[in-house]
Amino acid sequence: MTSGNESSVTEFVLLGLTQQPELQLPLFFLFSGIYVVSMLGNLGLIVLIGLNPQFHTPMYYFLFHLSFIDFCYSSVIIPRLLMSFVNLNIIPYVECMAQLFFFAFFVIDECCILTTMAYDRYVAICKPLLYKVIMSHQMCLMMAVGVYAMGFAGAIAHVVCMLRLKFCDSNVINHYMCDIPPLLHLSCSSTSINEIVVFIVVGVNVIGPSLIIFISYTLILSNIFCMHSRTGRAKAFNTCSSHIIAVSLFFGASAFMYLKPSSTESLDQDKISTVFYTIVGPMMNPFIYSLRNKDVHIALKKTLKKKIST
């Protein structure tokens, strides 16, 4: 290995999700199907929002970015997972660090974009008369840039700290991707700085957004209960319910994964936790946000009719 990180390890072996031979083939087909559904669902929403002018609003603007992030997110994680089901999954050191960077980048992006979506719903329901002023095109653009800037900063922090570690003997990662906890367990040098960075970055990007989302929805629910119209209450609940489901799935799994003491015995449990926010979440989000959305159904039918008639 180069003298930059003074490590004797030039490649890692990813153990994958399970070592049971009888489960390898069924899981390969299962996650292949999940990958296809995730790609088609997120790409479909991206195209649908881009082609239909009625979706050029702040709510769908952020949904567009969520779908883009999920589309990229799945492509960073699932292909390597599928490889571990069919053969020995060897990943070079440099590629491992690259996967870690993009994984951290997109997972932080997801945290931040879900937070901006909660704030958008708060403004729409609690300050409807000021909605167009507060959620202007410039503000939406600034918030989107902020989302990706937070992701870049957090990813750089994790990777720079990981590059300073030495990996001397073992190169077997008990995971299906290059994640932080299993890499820290492999290191033969002190990981105290890395653990501090993990708690800081995860605290800023999980606890901070969680508080913002909690406050936003506390105010939203308070406002909804004060509405006199049943139709208005039902519409407001319908608007928020999809986002609450997506937030609960993502933040619940990620908080459980990173905001608990790390141990060797918990690595297998950690792998199951990461499946929910790295694989299941990106697949479910297009359905969560579109199944109960009549506007999406109508736009999809119109778009398909145009494509068929041309």
PDB file of C-alpha atoms in Angstrom:
ATOM      1  CA  MET A   1       0.000   0.000   0.000  1.00  0.00           C
ATOM      2  CA  THR A   2       1.162   3.547  -0.503  1.00  0.00           C
ATOM      3  CA  SER A   3       2.944   5.245   2.333  1.00  0.00           C
ATOM      4  CA  GLY A   4       0.156   7.846   2.550  1.00  0.00           C
ATOM      5  CA  ASN A   5      -1.922   5.701   4.842  1.00  0.00           C
ATOM      6  CA  GLU A   6       0.852   3.230   5.867  1.00  0.00           C
ATOM      7  CA  SER A   7      -1.504   0.284   5.429  1.00  0.00           C
ATOM      8  CA  SER A   8      -0.413  -3.172   4.274  1.00  0.00           C
ATOM      9  CA  VAL A   9      -3.928  -3.981   3.027  1.00  0.00           C
ATOM     10  CA  THR A  10      -4.508  -3.308  -0.679  1.00  0.00           C
ATOM     11  CA  GLU A  11      -7.957  -4.875  -0.941  1.00  0.00           C
ATOM     12  CA  PHE A  12     -10.866  -5.980   1.227  1.00  0.00           C
ATOM     13  CA  VAL A  13     -13.215  -8.955   1.121  1.00  0.00           C
ATOM     14  CA  LEU A  14     -16.893  -8.145   1.690  1.00  0.00           C
ATOM     15  CA  LEU A  15     -18.609 -11.063   3.445  1.00  0.00           C
ATOM     16  CA  GLY A  16     -22.042  -9.964   2.272  1.00  0.00           C
ATOM     17  CA  LEU A  17     -25.398 -10.169   4.004  1.00  0.00           C
ATOM     18  CA  THR A  18     -25.246 -13.861   4.942  1.00  0.00           C
ATOM     19  CA  GLN A  19     -22.858 -16.795   4.734  1.00  0.00           C
ATOM     20  CA  GLN A  20     -25.562 -19.472   4.473  1.00  0.00           C
ATOM     21  CA  PRO A  21     -25.224 -21.140   1.019  1.00  0.00           C
ATOM     22  CA  GLU A  22     -28.906 -22.073   0.742  1.00  0.00           C
ATOM     23  CA  LEU A  23     -29.905 -18.410   1.027  1.00  0.00           C
ATOM     24  CA  GLN A  24     -27.481 -16.995  -1.542  1.00  0.00           C
ATOM     25  CA  LEU A  25     -29.531 -17.617  -4.707  1.00  0.00           C
ATOM     26  CA  PRO A  26     -32.960 -16.637  -3.284  1.00  0.00           C
ATOM     27  CA  LEU A  27     -31.483 -13.431  -1.830  1.00  0.00           C
ATOM     28  CA  PHE A  28     -29.749 -12.661  -5.129  1.00  0.00           C
ATOM     29  CA  PHE A  29     -33.085 -12.757  -6.980  1.00  0.00           C
ATOM     30  CA  LEU A  30     -34.846 -10.877  -4.166  1.00  0.00           C
ATOM     31  CA  PHE A  31     -32.395  -7.982  -4.126  1.00  0.00           C
ATOM     32  CA  SER A  32     -32.126  -7.975  -7.930  1.00  0.00           C
ATOM     33  CA  GLY A  33     -35.885  -7.416  -8.004  1.00  0.00           C
ATOM     34  CA  ILE A  34     -35.630  -4.712  -5.355  1.00  0.00           C
ATOM     35  CA  TYR A  35     -32.897  -2.987  -7.375  1.00  0.00           C
ATOM     36  CA  VAL A  36     -34.956  -3.012 -10.585  1.00  0.00           C
ATOM     37  CA  VAL A  37     -38.060  -1.730  -8.782  1.00  0.00           C
ATOM     38  CA  SER A  38     -36.029   0.980  -7.030  1.00  0.00           C
ATOM     39  CA  MET A  39     -34.409   2.139 -10.284  1.00  0.00           C
ATOM     40  CA  LEU A  40     -37.670   2.177 -12.246  1.00  0.00           C
ATOM     41  CA  GLY A  41     -39.668   3.802  -9.442  1.00  0.00           C
ATOM     42  CA  ASN A  42     -37.227   6.628  -8.783  1.00  0.00           C
ATOM     43  CA  LEU A  43     -36.401   7.198 -12.445  1.00  0.00           C
ATOM     44  CA  GLY A  44     -40.121   7.217 -13.221  1.00  0.00           C
ATOM     45  CA  LEU A  45     -40.767   9.949 -10.640  1.00  0.00           C
ATOM     46  CA  ILE A  46     -37.808  11.984 -11.914  1.00  0.00           C
ATOM     47  CA  VAL A  47     -39.106  11.854 -15.500  1.00  0.00           C
ATOM     48  CA  LEU A  48     -42.730  12.453 -14.471  1.00  0.00           C
ATOM     49  CA  ILE A  49     -41.884  15.532 -12.391  1.00  0.00           C
ATOM     50  CA  GLY A  50     -39.554  16.863 -15.077  1.00  0.00           C
ATOM     51  CA  LEU A  51     -42.065  16.486 -17.932  1.00  0.00           C
ATOM     52  CA  ASN A  52     -45.168  17.884 -16.211  1.00  0.00           C
ATOM     53  CA  PRO A  53     -45.280  21.654 -15.512  1.00  0.00           C
ATOM     54  CA  GLN A  54     -47.918  21.229 -12.775  1.00  0.00           C
ATOM     55  CA  PHE A  55     -45.243  19.496 -10.691  1.00  0.00           C
ATOM     56  CA  HIS A  56     -42.845  22.443 -10.867  1.00  0.00           C
ATOM     57  CA  THR A  57     -43.633  23.457  -7.285  1.00  0.00           C
ATOM     58  CA  PRO A  58     -41.455  23.354  -4.137  1.00  0.00           C
ATOM     59  CA  MET A  59     -43.005  20.100  -2.857  1.00  0.00           C
ATOM     60  CA  TYR A  60     -42.281  18.209  -6.081  1.00  0.00           C
ATOM     61  CA  TYR A  61     -38.967  20.007  -6.546  1.00  0.00           C
ATOM     62  CA  PHE A  62     -37.718  18.406  -3.327  1.00  0.00           C
ATOM     63  CA  LEU A  63     -39.357  15.084  -4.239  1.00  0.00           C
ATOM     64  CA  PHE A  64     -37.415  15.232  -7.526  1.00  0.00           C
ATOM     65  CA  HIS A  65     -34.176  15.567  -5.558  1.00  0.00           C
ATOM     66  CA  LEU A  66     -35.202  12.774  -3.162  1.00  0.00           C
ATOM     67  CA  SER A  67     -35.789  10.435  -6.108  1.00  0.00           C
ATOM     68  CA  PHE A  68     -32.463  11.433  -7.672  1.00  0.00           C
ATOM     69  CA  ILE A  69     -30.630  10.786  -4.390  1.00  0.00           C
ATOM     70  CA  ASP A  70     -32.359   7.401  -3.958  1.00  0.00           C
ATOM     71  CA  PHE A  71     -31.566   6.455  -7.554  1.00  0.00           C
ATOM     72  CA  CYS A  72     -27.841   7.134  -7.024  1.00  0.00           C
ATOM     73  CA  TYR A  73     -27.898   5.750  -3.486  1.00  0.00           C
ATOM     74  CA  SER A  74     -29.154   2.330  -4.619  1.00  0.00           C
ATOM     75  CA  SER A  75     -26.550   2.172  -7.390  1.00  0.00           C
ATOM     76  CA  VAL A  76     -23.755   2.706  -4.869  1.00  0.00           C
ATOM     77  CA  ILE A  77     -24.912  -0.111  -2.561  1.00  0.00           C
ATOM     78  CA  ILE A  78     -26.873  -2.884  -4.300  1.00  0.00           C
ATOM     79  CA  PRO A  79     -24.530  -3.963  -7.157  1.00  0.00           C
ATOM     80  CA  ARG A  80     -21.795  -4.840  -4.636  1.00  0.00           C
ATOM     81  CA  LEU A  81     -24.338  -6.679  -2.496  1.00  0.00           C
ATOM     82  CA  LEU A  82     -25.429  -8.757  -5.493  1.00  0.00           C
ATOM     83  CA  MET A  83     -21.808  -9.680  -6.235  1.00  0.00           C
ATOM     84  CA  SER A  84     -21.420 -11.139  -2.741  1.00  0.00           C
ATOM     85  CA  PHE A  85     -24.235 -13.646  -3.470  1.00  0.00           C
ATOM     86  CA  VAL A  86     -22.547 -15.161  -6.534  1.00  0.00           C
ATOM     87  CA  ASN A  87     -18.787 -15.078  -5.843  1.00  0.00           C
ATOM     88  CA  LEU A  88     -16.066 -13.833  -3.518  1.00  0.00           C
ATOM     89  CA  ASN A  89     -16.609 -10.088  -3.352  1.00  0.00           C
ATOM     90  CA  ILE A  90     -13.153  -8.508  -3.410  1.00  0.00           C
ATOM     91  CA  ILE A  91     -13.012  -4.719  -3.437  1.00  0.00           C
ATOM     92  CA  PRO A  92      -9.774  -2.732  -3.862  1.00  0.00           C
ATOM     93  CA  TYR A  93      -8.808  -0.330  -1.083  1.00  0.00           C
ATOM     94  CA  VAL A  94      -9.304   2.773  -3.259  1.00  0.00           C
ATOM     95  CA  GLU A  95     -12.699   1.557  -4.502  1.00  0.00           C
ATOM     96  CA  CYS A  96     -13.717   0.814  -0.911  1.00  0.00           C
ATOM     97  CA  MET A  97     -12.908   4.379   0.129  1.00  0.00           C
ATOM     98  CA  ALA A  98     -14.808   5.684  -2.919  1.00  0.00           C
ATOM     99  CA  GLN A  99     -17.870   3.619  -1.986  1.00  0.00           C
ATOM    100  CA  LEU A 100     -17.643   4.919   1.580  1.00  0.00           C
ATOM    101  CA  PHE A 101     -17.520   8.503   0.288  1.00  0.00           C
ATOM    102  CA  PHE A 102     -20.570   8.177  -1.986  1.00  0.00           C
ATOM    103  CA  PHE A 103     -22.496   6.176   0.615  1.00  0.00           C
ATOM    104  CA  ALA A 104     -21.900   8.891   3.255  1.00  0.00           C
ATOM    105  CA  PHE A 105     -22.635  11.627   0.697  1.00  0.00           C
ATOM    106  CA  PHE A 106     -26.017  10.253  -0.333  1.00  0.00           C
ATOM    107  CA  VAL A 107     -27.126   9.133   3.135  1.00  0.00           C
ATOM    108  CA  ILE A 108     -26.507  12.654   4.513  1.00  0.00           C
ATOM    109  CA  ASP A 109     -28.242  14.122   1.453  1.00  0.00           C
ATOM    110  CA  GLU A 110     -31.258  11.963   2.238  1.00  0.00           C
ATOM    111  CA  CYS A 111     -31.342  13.198   5.840  1.00  0.00           C
ATOM    112  CA  CYS A 112     -31.228  16.815   4.724  1.00  0.00           C
ATOM    113  CA  ILE A 113     -33.715  16.553   1.850  1.00  0.00           C
ATOM    114  CA  LEU A 114     -36.272  14.867   4.126  1.00  0.00           C
ATOM    115  CA  THR A 115     -35.789  17.763   6.548  1.00  0.00           C
ATOM    116  CA  THR A 116     -36.368  20.382   3.826  1.00  0.00           C
ATOM    117  CA  MET A 117     -39.522  18.518   2.788  1.00  0.00           C
ATOM    118  CA  ALA A 118     -40.804  18.686   6.381  1.00  0.00           C
ATOM    119  CA  TYR A 119     -40.122  22.427   6.484  1.00  0.00           C
ATOM    120  CA  ASP A 120     -41.904  22.857   3.138  1.00  0.00           C
ATOM    121  CA  ARG A 121     -44.997  21.119   4.534  1.00  0.00           C
ATOM    122  CA  TYR A 122     -44.839  23.273   7.665  1.00  0.00           C
ATOM    123  CA  VAL A 123     -44.850  26.484   5.610  1.00  0.00           C
ATOM    124  CA  ALA A 124     -47.603  25.174   3.293  1.00  0.00           C
ATOM    125  CA  ILE A 125     -49.959  24.250   6.161  1.00  0.00           C
ATOM    126  CA  CYS A 126     -49.085  26.767   8.871  1.00  0.00           C
ATOM    127  CA  LYS A 127     -48.276  29.820   6.710  1.00  0.00           C
ATOM    128  CA  PRO A 128     -50.256  29.291   3.479  1.00  0.00           C
ATOM    129  CA  LEU A 129     -50.565  33.005   2.642  1.00  0.00           C
ATOM    130  CA  LEU A 130     -46.775  33.429   2.776  1.00  0.00           C
ATOM    131  CA  TYR A 131     -45.946  30.112   1.117  1.00  0.00           C
ATOM    132  CA  LYS A 132     -44.968  31.492  -2.301  1.00  0.00           C
ATOM    133  CA  VAL A 133     -42.897  34.238  -0.695  1.00  0.00           C
ATOM    134  CA  ILE A 134     -41.020  31.986   1.748  1.00  0.00           C
ATOM    135  CA  MET A 135     -40.598  29.019  -0.617  1.00  0.00           C
ATOM    136  CA  SER A 136     -39.474  31.066  -3.602  1.00  0.00           C
ATOM    137  CA  HIS A 137     -37.440  29.613  -6.449  1.00  0.00           C
ATOM    138  CA  GLN A 138     -34.273  31.163  -5.018  1.00  0.00           C
ATOM    139  CA  MET A 139     -34.946  29.745  -1.545  1.00  0.00           C
ATOM    140  CA  CYS A 140     -35.617  26.248  -2.927  1.00  0.00           C
ATOM    141  CA  LEU A 141     -32.403  26.398  -4.938  1.00  0.00           C
ATOM    142  CA  MET A 142     -30.405  27.519  -1.889  1.00  0.00           C
ATOM    143  CA  MET A 143     -31.884  24.722   0.208  1.00  0.00           C
ATOM    144  CA  ALA A 144     -31.045  22.132  -2.459  1.00  0.00           C
ATOM    145  CA  VAL A 145     -27.456  23.416  -2.706  1.00  0.00           C
ATOM    146  CA  GLY A 146     -27.246  23.285   1.095  1.00  0.00           C
ATOM    147  CA  VAL A 147     -28.386  19.645   1.061  1.00  0.00           C
ATOM    148  CA  TYR A 148     -25.568  18.575  -1.265  1.00  0.00           C
ATOM    149  CA  ALA A 149     -23.018  20.776   0.531  1.00  0.00           C
ATOM    150  CA  MET A 150     -23.836  19.082   3.854  1.00  0.00           C
ATOM    151  CA  GLY A 151     -23.480  15.691   2.207  1.00  0.00           C
ATOM    152  CA  PHE A 152     -20.117  16.582   0.681  1.00  0.00           C
ATOM    153  CA  ALA A 153     -18.737  17.992   3.938  1.00  0.00           C
ATOM    154  CA  GLY A 154     -19.820  14.969   5.981  1.00  0.00           C
ATOM    155  CA  ALA A 155     -18.521  12.464   3.413  1.00  0.00           C
ATOM    156  CA  ILE A 156     -15.143  14.212   3.178  1.00  0.00           C
ATOM    157  CA  ALA A 157     -14.834  14.215   6.982  1.00  0.00           C
ATOM    158  CA  HIS A 158     -15.486  10.466   7.201  1.00  0.00           C
ATOM    159  CA  VAL A 159     -13.160   9.495   4.340  1.00  0.00           C
ATOM    160  CA  VAL A 160     -10.267  11.733   5.433  1.00  0.00           C
ATOM    161  CA  CYS A 161     -10.422  10.230   8.923  1.00  0.00           C
ATOM    162  CA  MET A 162     -10.634   6.713   7.474  1.00  0.00           C
ATOM    163  CA  LEU A 163      -7.565   7.282   5.257  1.00  0.00           C
ATOM    164  CA  ARG A 164      -5.415   7.984   8.314  1.00  0.00           C
ATOM    165  CA  LEU A 165      -6.086   4.509   9.745  1.00  0.00           C
ATOM    166  CA  LYS A 166      -3.783   1.500   9.329  1.00  0.00           C
ATOM    167  CA  PHE A 167      -5.135  -1.879   8.203  1.00  0.00           C
ATOM    168  CA  CYS A 168      -2.443  -4.426   8.978  1.00  0.00           C
ATOM    169  CA  ASP A 169      -3.596  -8.046   8.923  1.00  0.00           C
ATOM    170  CA  SER A 170      -7.255  -8.884   8.454  1.00  0.00           C
ATOM    171  CA  ASN A 171      -8.977  -7.556   5.345  1.00  0.00           C
ATOM    172  CA  VAL A 172     -12.359  -9.282   5.730  1.00  0.00           C
ATOM    173  CA  ILE A 173     -15.220  -6.804   6.205  1.00  0.00           C
ATOM    174  CA  ASN A 174     -18.241  -8.315   7.935  1.00  0.00           C
ATOM    175  CA  HIS A 175     -20.680  -6.354   5.801  1.00  0.00           C
ATOM    176  CA  TYR A 176     -22.015  -6.076   2.253  1.00  0.00           C
ATOM    177  CA  MET A 177     -20.461  -2.620   1.756  1.00  0.00           C
ATOM    178  CA  CYS A 178     -17.619  -0.442   3.003  1.00  0.00           C
ATOM    179  CA  ASP A 179     -19.374   1.075   5.997  1.00  0.00           C
ATOM    180  CA  ILE A 180     -17.719   2.891   8.897  1.00  0.00           C
ATOM    181  CA  PRO A 181     -18.278   0.520  11.893  1.00  0.00           C
ATOM    182  CA  PRO A 182     -16.895  -2.662  10.264  1.00  0.00           C
ATOM    183  CA  LEU A 183     -13.894  -0.757   8.891  1.00  0.00           C
ATOM    184  CA  LEU A 184     -13.146   0.644  12.346  1.00  0.00           C
ATOM    185  CA  HIS A 185     -13.193  -2.907  13.765  1.00  0.00           C
ATOM    186  CA  LEU A 186     -10.554  -3.950  11.226  1.00  0.00           C
ATOM    187  CA  SER A 187      -8.157  -1.095  11.944  1.00  0.00           C
ATOM    188  CA  CYS A 188      -4.969  -1.818  13.887  1.00  0.00           C
ATOM    189  CA  SER A 189      -4.555   1.841  14.881  1.00  0.00           C
ATOM    190  CA  SER A 190      -6.496   4.106  17.229  1.00  0.00           C
ATOM    191  CA  THR A 191     -10.026   4.900  16.013  1.00  0.00           C
ATOM    192  CA  SER A 192     -10.926   7.434  18.705  1.00  0.00           C
ATOM    193  CA  ILE A 193     -10.869  10.400  16.287  1.00  0.00           C
ATOM    194  CA  ASN A 194     -13.046   8.504  13.814  1.00  0.00           C
ATOM    195  CA  GLU A 195     -15.580   7.689  16.526  1.00  0.00           C
ATOM    196  CA  ILE A 196     -15.738  11.346  17.561  1.00  0.00           C
ATOM    197  CA  VAL A 197     -16.270  12.379  13.921  1.00  0.00           C
ATOM    198  CA  VAL A 198     -19.017   9.758  13.542  1.00  0.00           C
ATOM    199  CA  PHE A 199     -20.915  11.095  16.567  1.00  0.00           C
ATOM    200  CA  ILE A 200     -20.481  14.705  15.422  1.00  0.00           C
ATOM    201  CA  VAL A 201     -21.486  14.135  11.795  1.00  0.00           C
ATOM    202  CA  VAL A 202     -24.305  11.739  12.642  1.00  0.00           C
ATOM    203  CA  GLY A 203     -25.455  14.018  15.465  1.00  0.00           C
ATOM    204  CA  VAL A 204     -25.599  17.022  13.141  1.00  0.00           C
ATOM    205  CA  ASN A 205     -27.255  15.093  10.304  1.00  0.00           C
ATOM    206  CA  VAL A 206     -29.580  12.808  12.278  1.00  0.00           C
ATOM    207  CA  ILE A 207     -30.364  14.416  15.644  1.00  0.00           C
ATOM    208  CA  GLY A 208     -30.493  17.958  14.210  1.00  0.00           C
ATOM    209  CA  PRO A 209     -32.829  17.095  11.318  1.00  0.00           C
ATOM    210  CA  SER A 210     -34.906  14.854  13.593  1.00  0.00           C
ATOM    211  CA  LEU A 211     -35.524  17.797  15.938  1.00  0.00           C
ATOM    212  CA  ILE A 212     -36.430  20.078  13.036  1.00  0.00           C
ATOM    213  CA  ILE A 213     -38.831  17.485  11.646  1.00  0.00           C
ATOM    214  CA  PHE A 214     -40.352  16.845  15.094  1.00  0.00           C
ATOM    215  CA  ILE A 215     -40.900  20.566  15.704  1.00  0.00           C
ATOM    216  CA  SER A 216     -42.301  21.054  12.176  1.00  0.00           C
ATOM    217  CA  TYR A 217     -44.835  18.271  12.577  1.00  0.00           C
ATOM    218  CA  THR A 218     -45.763  19.318  16.107  1.00  0.00           C
ATOM    219  CA  LEU A 219     -46.699  22.731  14.719  1.00  0.00           C
ATOM    220  CA  ILE A 220     -48.387  21.139  11.695  1.00  0.00           C
ATOM    221  CA  LEU A 221     -50.552  18.836  13.827  1.00  0.00           C
ATOM    222  CA  SER A 222     -51.431  21.708  16.146  1.00  0.00           C
ATOM    223  CA  ASN A 223     -52.544  23.727  13.147  1.00  0.00           C
ATOM    224  CA  ILE A 224     -54.495  20.817  11.648  1.00  0.00           C
ATOM    225  CA  PHE A 225     -56.454  20.192  14.857  1.00  0.00           C
ATOM    226  CA  CYS A 226     -57.469  23.842  14.842  1.00  0.00           C
ATOM    227  CA  MET A 227     -58.999  23.550  11.366  1.00  0.00           C
ATOM    228  CA  HIS A 228     -62.785  23.651  11.292  1.00  0.00           C
ATOM    229  CA  SER A 229     -63.161  21.929   7.926  1.00  0.00           C
ATOM    230  CA  ARG A 230     -63.014  18.119   7.891  1.00  0.00           C
ATOM    231  CA  THR A 231     -62.001  18.235   4.241  1.00  0.00           C
ATOM    232  CA  GLY A 232     -59.135  20.578   5.079  1.00  0.00           C
ATOM    233  CA  ARG A 233     -57.947  18.335   7.910  1.00  0.00           C
ATOM    234  CA  ALA A 234     -58.124  15.219   5.726  1.00  0.00           C
ATOM    235  CA  LYS A 235     -56.192  16.914   2.917  1.00  0.00           C
ATOM    236  CA  ALA A 236     -53.520  18.149   5.322  1.00  0.00           C
ATOM    237  CA  PHE A 237     -53.146  14.709   6.935  1.00  0.00           C
ATOM    238  CA  ASN A 238     -52.936  13.077   3.511  1.00  0.00           C
ATOM    239  CA  THR A 239     -50.220  15.513   2.447  1.00  0.00           C
ATOM    240  CA  CYS A 240     -48.093  14.778   5.523  1.00  0.00           C
ATOM    241  CA  SER A 241     -48.677  11.060   6.075  1.00  0.00           C
ATOM    242  CA  SER A 242     -46.412   9.927   3.210  1.00  0.00           C
ATOM    243  CA  HIS A 243     -43.530  12.019   4.451  1.00  0.00           C
ATOM    244  CA  ILE A 244     -43.962  10.817   8.045  1.00  0.00           C
ATOM    245  CA  ILE A 245     -43.734   7.178   6.881  1.00  0.00           C
ATOM    246  CA  ALA A 246     -40.566   7.852   4.857  1.00  0.00           C
ATOM    247  CA  VAL A 247     -38.960   9.797   7.708  1.00  0.00           C
ATOM    248  CA  SER A 248     -39.771   7.106  10.286  1.00  0.00           C
ATOM    249  CA  LEU A 249     -38.264   4.361   8.131  1.00  0.00           C
ATOM    250  CA  PHE A 250     -35.065   6.237   7.343  1.00  0.00           C
ATOM    251  CA  PHE A 251     -34.298   8.048  10.599  1.00  0.00           C
ATOM    252  CA  GLY A 252     -35.357   5.133  12.799  1.00  0.00           C
ATOM    253  CA  ALA A 253     -32.978   2.665  11.123  1.00  0.00           C
ATOM    254  CA  SER A 254     -30.061   5.102  10.758  1.00  0.00           C
ATOM    255  CA  ALA A 255     -30.305   6.332  14.365  1.00  0.00           C
ATOM    256  CA  PHE A 256     -30.370   2.748  15.647  1.00  0.00           C
ATOM    257  CA  MET A 257     -27.320   1.951  13.524  1.00  0.00           C
ATOM    258  CA  TYR A 258     -25.017   4.840  14.439  1.00  0.00           C
ATOM    259  CA  LEU A 259     -26.175   6.265  17.756  1.00  0.00           C
ATOM    260  CA  LYS A 260     -25.492   3.154  19.815  1.00  0.00           C
ATOM    261  CA  PRO A 261     -22.273   1.688  21.234  1.00  0.00           C
ATOM    262  CA  SER A 262     -20.437  -0.345  18.595  1.00  0.00           C
ATOM    263  CA  SER A 263     -19.347  -3.923  19.263  1.00  0.00           C
ATOM    264  CA  THR A 264     -18.164  -6.911  17.259  1.00  0.00           C
ATOM    265  CA  GLU A 265     -21.258  -8.895  18.254  1.00  0.00           C
ATOM    266  CA  SER A 266     -23.558  -6.202  16.866  1.00  0.00           C
ATOM    267  CA  LEU A 267     -22.141  -6.201  13.318  1.00  0.00           C
ATOM    268  CA  ASP A 268     -24.601  -8.827  12.034  1.00  0.00           C
ATOM    269  CA  GLN A 269     -27.457  -6.837  13.562  1.00  0.00           C
ATOM    270  CA  ASP A 270     -26.047  -3.668  11.975  1.00  0.00           C
ATOM    271  CA  LYS A 271     -26.193  -5.273   8.521  1.00  0.00           C
ATOM    272  CA  ILE A 272     -29.914  -5.890   8.911  1.00  0.00           C
ATOM    273  CA  SER A 273     -30.450  -2.300  10.104  1.00  0.00           C
ATOM    274  CA  THR A 274     -28.639  -0.819   7.119  1.00  0.00           C
ATOM    275  CA  VAL A 275     -30.831  -2.820   4.717  1.00  0.00           C
ATOM    276  CA  PHE A 276     -33.823  -0.691   5.775  1.00  0.00           C
ATOM    277  CA  TYR A 277     -32.331   2.714   4.999  1.00  0.00           C
ATOM    278  CA  THR A 278     -29.933   1.797   2.172  1.00  0.00           C
ATOM    279  CA  ILE A 279     -32.109  -0.622   0.188  1.00  0.00           C
ATOM    280  CA  VAL A 280     -35.724  -0.795   1.391  1.00  0.00           C
ATOM    281  CA  GLY A 281     -36.126   2.974   1.857  1.00  0.00           C
ATOM    282  CA  PRO A 282     -35.023   4.012  -1.670  1.00  0.00           C
ATOM    283  CA  MET A 283     -37.308   1.323  -3.129  1.00  0.00           C
ATOM    284  CA  MET A 284     -40.334   2.314  -1.028  1.00  0.00           C
ATOM    285  CA  ASN A 285     -40.124   6.103  -1.351  1.00  0.00           C
ATOM    286  CA  PRO A 286     -41.552   6.326  -4.920  1.00  0.00           C
ATOM    287  CA  PHE A 287     -44.550   4.244  -3.819  1.00  0.00           C
ATOM    288  CA  ILE A 288     -44.987   6.055  -0.503  1.00  0.00           C
ATOM    289  CA  TYR A 289     -45.181   9.411  -2.281  1.00  0.00           C
ATOM    290  CA  SER A 290     -47.206   8.342  -5.312  1.00  0.00           C
ATOM    291  CA  LEU A 291     -49.712   5.629  -4.333  1.00  0.00           C
ATOM    292  CA  ARG A 292     -52.024   8.037  -2.471  1.00  0.00           C
ATOM    293  CA  ASN A 293     -51.279  11.022  -4.710  1.00  0.00           C
ATOM    294  CA  LYS A 294     -54.083  11.603  -7.213  1.00  0.00           C
ATOM    295  CA  ASP A 295     -52.075  14.251  -9.079  1.00  0.00           C
ATOM    296  CA  VAL A 296     -49.319  11.730  -9.775  1.00  0.00           C
ATOM    297  CA  HIS A 297     -51.863   9.150 -10.980  1.00  0.00           C
ATOM    298  CA  ILE A 298     -53.465  11.639 -13.379  1.00  0.00           C
ATOM    299  CA  ALA A 299     -50.108  12.905 -14.680  1.00  0.00           C
ATOM    300  CA  LEU A 300     -48.876   9.330 -15.188  1.00  0.00           C
ATOM    301  CA  LYS A 301     -51.973   8.389 -17.219  1.00  0.00           C
ATOM    302  CA  LYS A 302     -51.638  11.530 -19.388  1.00  0.00           C
ATOM    303  CA  THR A 303     -47.944  10.922 -19.975  1.00  0.00           C
ATOM    304  CA  LEU A 304     -48.515   7.267 -20.928  1.00  0.00           C
ATOM    305  CA  LYS A 305     -51.332   8.244 -23.313  1.00  0.00           C
ATOM    306  CA  LYS A 306     -49.065  10.791 -25.028  1.00  0.00           C
ATOM    307  CA  LYS A 307     -46.300   8.213 -25.428  1.00  0.00           C
ATOM    308  CA  ILE A 308     -48.707   5.591 -26.802  1.00  0.00           C
ATOM    309  CA  SER A 309     -50.357   8.015 -29.260  1.00  0.00           C
ATOM    310  CA  THR A 310     -47.012   9.278 -30.673  1.00  0.00           C
TER     311      THR A 310
END
